[in-house]
Amino acid sequence: MNRRNFLLSGAAVAAVGGFYLAKPSSVDAVAGEDGFEISYTEARWRDMLSPDQYAVLRQEATERPYTSPLLNEKRQGTYNCAGCQLPLYASETKFDSGTGWPSFYEALPDAVETERDFKLILPRTEVHCRRCGGHLGHVFNDGPPPTGLRHCINGVAMTFEAA
């Protein structure tokens, strides 16, 4: 194979890949395409969520500490995913960690999933909604009994439903 054929072959492969990536999607809700029960196109997520919610839930950003109204929420109720409204945390498991983010010692059953996160070099455990994959925050091993865990959750990633 000479250099010209090699370059032409590479260009053809790149063009086919570019056409695939540029292909517009007419489907708005795509169940399970990314491995989650609820999945939307990025355009639909942007329409559904506020800019801050989108940044946290879909781009794994972190809200500034002490800015969430849910930090001081004291009523009985449930904290739900802002992306899909799945109940995530019961108010009974909330505690004041002094960190500036809503903190919980335990999630509701089958509500969240975790995975290792090396974005800050040192490993952390990321928490995300098991139904839509939205990034919620991180879990640490410095929480109160009975679990010893601190689910440090971005308030903007949740909504609150009073009991």
Tab-separated table of C-alpha atoms in Angstrom:
chain	number	residue	atom	x	y	z
A	1	MET	CA	0.000	0.000	0.000
A	2	ASN	CA	1.443	3.349	-0.962
A	3	ARG	CA	1.156	6.571	1.008
A	4	ARG	CA	-1.676	7.993	-1.172
A	5	ASN	CA	-3.885	4.906	-0.685
A	6	PHE	CA	-3.162	4.932	3.028
A	7	LEU	CA	-4.187	8.601	3.357
A	8	LEU	CA	-7.298	8.129	1.195
A	9	SER	CA	-8.362	5.114	3.264
A	10	GLY	CA	-7.884	7.074	6.475
A	11	ALA	CA	-9.897	9.998	5.094
A	12	ALA	CA	-12.725	7.656	4.067
A	13	VAL	CA	-12.874	6.098	7.537
A	14	ALA	CA	-12.880	9.564	9.153
A	15	ALA	CA	-15.666	10.751	6.833
A	16	VAL	CA	-17.869	7.766	7.615
A	17	GLY	CA	-17.295	8.329	11.345
A	18	GLY	CA	-18.080	12.026	10.952
A	19	PHE	CA	-21.345	11.279	9.145
A	20	TYR	CA	-22.334	8.892	11.923
A	21	LEU	CA	-21.597	11.418	14.673
A	22	ALA	CA	-23.313	14.273	12.813
A	23	LYS	CA	-26.454	12.248	12.110
A	24	PRO	CA	-29.361	14.145	13.684
A	25	SER	CA	-31.466	12.262	16.171
A	26	SER	CA	-35.211	12.529	15.748
A	27	VAL	CA	-35.782	10.535	18.922
A	28	ASP	CA	-36.244	12.599	22.059
A	29	ALA	CA	-36.529	9.934	24.739
A	30	VAL	CA	-34.300	6.920	24.184
A	31	ALA	CA	-35.007	4.279	26.809
A	32	GLY	CA	-31.857	2.490	27.839
A	33	GLU	CA	-29.546	3.709	25.060
A	34	ASP	CA	-26.930	4.775	27.639
A	35	GLY	CA	-27.698	1.930	30.034
A	36	PHE	CA	-30.220	3.825	32.154
A	37	GLU	CA	-33.951	3.306	32.425
A	38	ILE	CA	-34.639	6.967	31.529
A	39	SER	CA	-32.525	8.634	28.874
A	40	TYR	CA	-32.994	11.776	26.793
A	41	THR	CA	-31.063	13.590	24.118
A	42	GLU	CA	-28.762	16.344	25.385
A	43	ALA	CA	-31.097	18.914	23.824
A	44	ARG	CA	-34.057	17.505	25.772
A	45	TRP	CA	-32.049	17.493	29.039
A	46	ARG	CA	-31.174	21.167	28.446
A	47	ASP	CA	-34.860	21.983	27.898
A	48	MET	CA	-35.962	20.105	31.017
A	49	LEU	CA	-33.323	21.324	33.472
A	50	SER	CA	-32.130	24.723	34.636
A	51	PRO	CA	-28.568	25.613	33.582
A	52	ASP	CA	-27.293	24.797	37.091
A	53	GLN	CA	-29.156	21.484	37.197
A	54	TYR	CA	-27.821	20.568	33.762
A	55	ALA	CA	-24.245	21.406	34.775
A	56	VAL	CA	-24.437	19.188	37.873
A	57	LEU	CA	-26.624	16.318	36.685
A	58	ARG	CA	-25.312	15.936	33.136
A	59	GLN	CA	-21.782	17.435	33.274
A	60	GLU	CA	-20.795	16.402	36.830
A	61	ALA	CA	-20.243	19.969	38.042
A	62	THR	CA	-20.450	20.910	41.725
A	63	GLU	CA	-22.615	23.701	43.059
A	64	ARG	CA	-21.023	26.274	45.357
A	65	PRO	CA	-21.282	25.286	49.025
A	66	TYR	CA	-23.993	26.910	51.170
A	67	THR	CA	-26.022	28.002	48.104
A	68	SER	CA	-28.742	25.340	48.027
A	69	PRO	CA	-32.085	26.084	49.684
A	70	LEU	CA	-32.283	22.339	50.421
A	71	LEU	CA	-29.333	22.687	52.806
A	72	ASN	CA	-31.623	24.173	55.465
A	73	GLU	CA	-34.725	22.138	54.596
A	74	LYS	CA	-36.029	20.663	57.878
A	75	ARG	CA	-39.490	19.338	56.956
A	76	GLN	CA	-40.372	15.680	56.722
A	77	GLY	CA	-40.416	14.374	53.171
A	78	THR	CA	-38.412	12.926	50.335
A	79	TYR	CA	-35.547	14.285	48.257
A	80	ASN	CA	-36.039	13.301	44.607
A	81	CYS	CA	-33.798	13.364	41.537
A	82	ALA	CA	-34.285	16.661	39.688
A	83	GLY	CA	-33.799	14.807	36.401
A	84	CYS	CA	-36.354	12.018	36.708
A	85	GLN	CA	-38.079	12.532	40.094
A	86	LEU	CA	-36.953	9.156	41.470
A	87	PRO	CA	-37.087	9.291	45.297
A	88	LEU	CA	-33.461	9.248	46.499
A	89	TYR	CA	-33.248	10.152	50.194
A	90	ALA	CA	-35.661	10.251	53.129
A	91	SER	CA	-35.557	13.361	55.311
A	92	GLU	CA	-34.941	11.125	58.350
A	93	THR	CA	-31.449	10.309	57.024
A	94	LYS	CA	-30.412	13.949	56.511
A	95	PHE	CA	-27.873	15.511	58.860
A	96	ASP	CA	-25.825	18.704	59.143
A	97	SER	CA	-22.309	17.772	58.050
A	98	GLY	CA	-21.047	21.362	58.146
A	99	THR	CA	-19.741	20.999	54.574
A	100	GLY	CA	-22.242	23.295	52.838
A	101	TRP	CA	-24.103	20.593	50.918
A	102	PRO	CA	-27.135	18.524	51.908
A	103	SER	CA	-25.806	15.340	53.504
A	104	PHE	CA	-27.443	12.000	54.182
A	105	TYR	CA	-26.175	8.860	55.895
A	106	GLU	CA	-28.183	6.518	53.676
A	107	ALA	CA	-30.016	6.487	50.342
A	108	LEU	CA	-33.393	4.904	49.791
A	109	PRO	CA	-33.244	1.271	48.579
A	110	ASP	CA	-32.445	0.898	44.858
A	111	ALA	CA	-32.211	4.685	44.398
A	112	VAL	CA	-28.542	5.420	43.728
A	113	GLU	CA	-25.503	3.736	42.253
A	114	THR	CA	-21.856	4.515	42.870
A	115	GLU	CA	-18.605	4.311	40.950
A	116	ARG	CA	-14.984	5.303	41.508
A	117	ASP	CA	-14.070	8.814	40.435
A	118	PHE	CA	-10.447	9.922	39.897
A	119	LYS	CA	-11.192	13.457	38.656
A	120	LEU	CA	-9.309	15.039	41.572
A	121	ILE	CA	-6.419	12.533	41.320
A	122	LEU	CA	-7.330	10.866	44.637
A	123	PRO	CA	-10.110	8.296	44.322
A	124	ARG	CA	-13.604	9.268	45.429
A	125	THR	CA	-16.930	7.497	45.177
A	126	GLU	CA	-19.372	9.250	42.855
A	127	VAL	CA	-23.106	8.920	43.512
A	128	HIS	CA	-25.565	9.009	40.636
A	129	CYS	CA	-29.273	8.350	40.153
A	130	ARG	CA	-29.751	4.719	39.193
A	131	ARG	CA	-32.698	5.529	36.903
A	132	CYS	CA	-31.376	8.435	34.761
A	133	GLY	CA	-27.653	8.434	35.592
A	134	GLY	CA	-27.689	12.030	36.829
A	135	HIS	CA	-24.611	12.999	38.861
A	136	LEU	CA	-25.634	13.749	42.442
A	137	GLY	CA	-22.407	14.116	44.408
A	138	HIS	CA	-20.039	11.852	46.315
A	139	VAL	CA	-20.115	9.510	49.294
A	140	PHE	CA	-17.458	9.537	52.015
A	141	ASN	CA	-16.700	7.319	55.006
A	142	ASP	CA	-16.913	10.071	57.636
A	143	GLY	CA	-20.646	10.110	58.353
A	144	PRO	CA	-22.627	9.370	61.509
A	145	PRO	CA	-24.014	6.050	62.732
A	146	PRO	CA	-25.624	3.794	61.791
A	147	THR	CA	-23.832	3.646	58.400
A	148	GLY	CA	-20.763	5.838	58.947
A	149	LEU	CA	-21.364	7.252	55.447
A	150	ARG	CA	-21.838	10.843	54.277
A	151	HIS	CA	-23.649	11.198	50.988
A	152	CYS	CA	-22.592	14.740	50.100
A	153	ILE	CA	-25.210	15.708	47.503
A	154	ASN	CA	-25.602	18.792	45.326
A	155	GLY	CA	-28.894	20.392	46.338
A	156	VAL	CA	-29.547	21.546	42.774
A	157	ALA	CA	-29.571	17.880	41.694
A	158	MET	CA	-32.654	17.240	43.852
A	159	THR	CA	-36.173	18.462	44.447
A	160	PHE	CA	-37.958	18.176	47.778
A	161	GLU	CA	-41.401	16.681	48.246
A	162	ALA	CA	-42.887	17.414	51.655
A	163	ALA	CA	-44.718	14.583	53.414
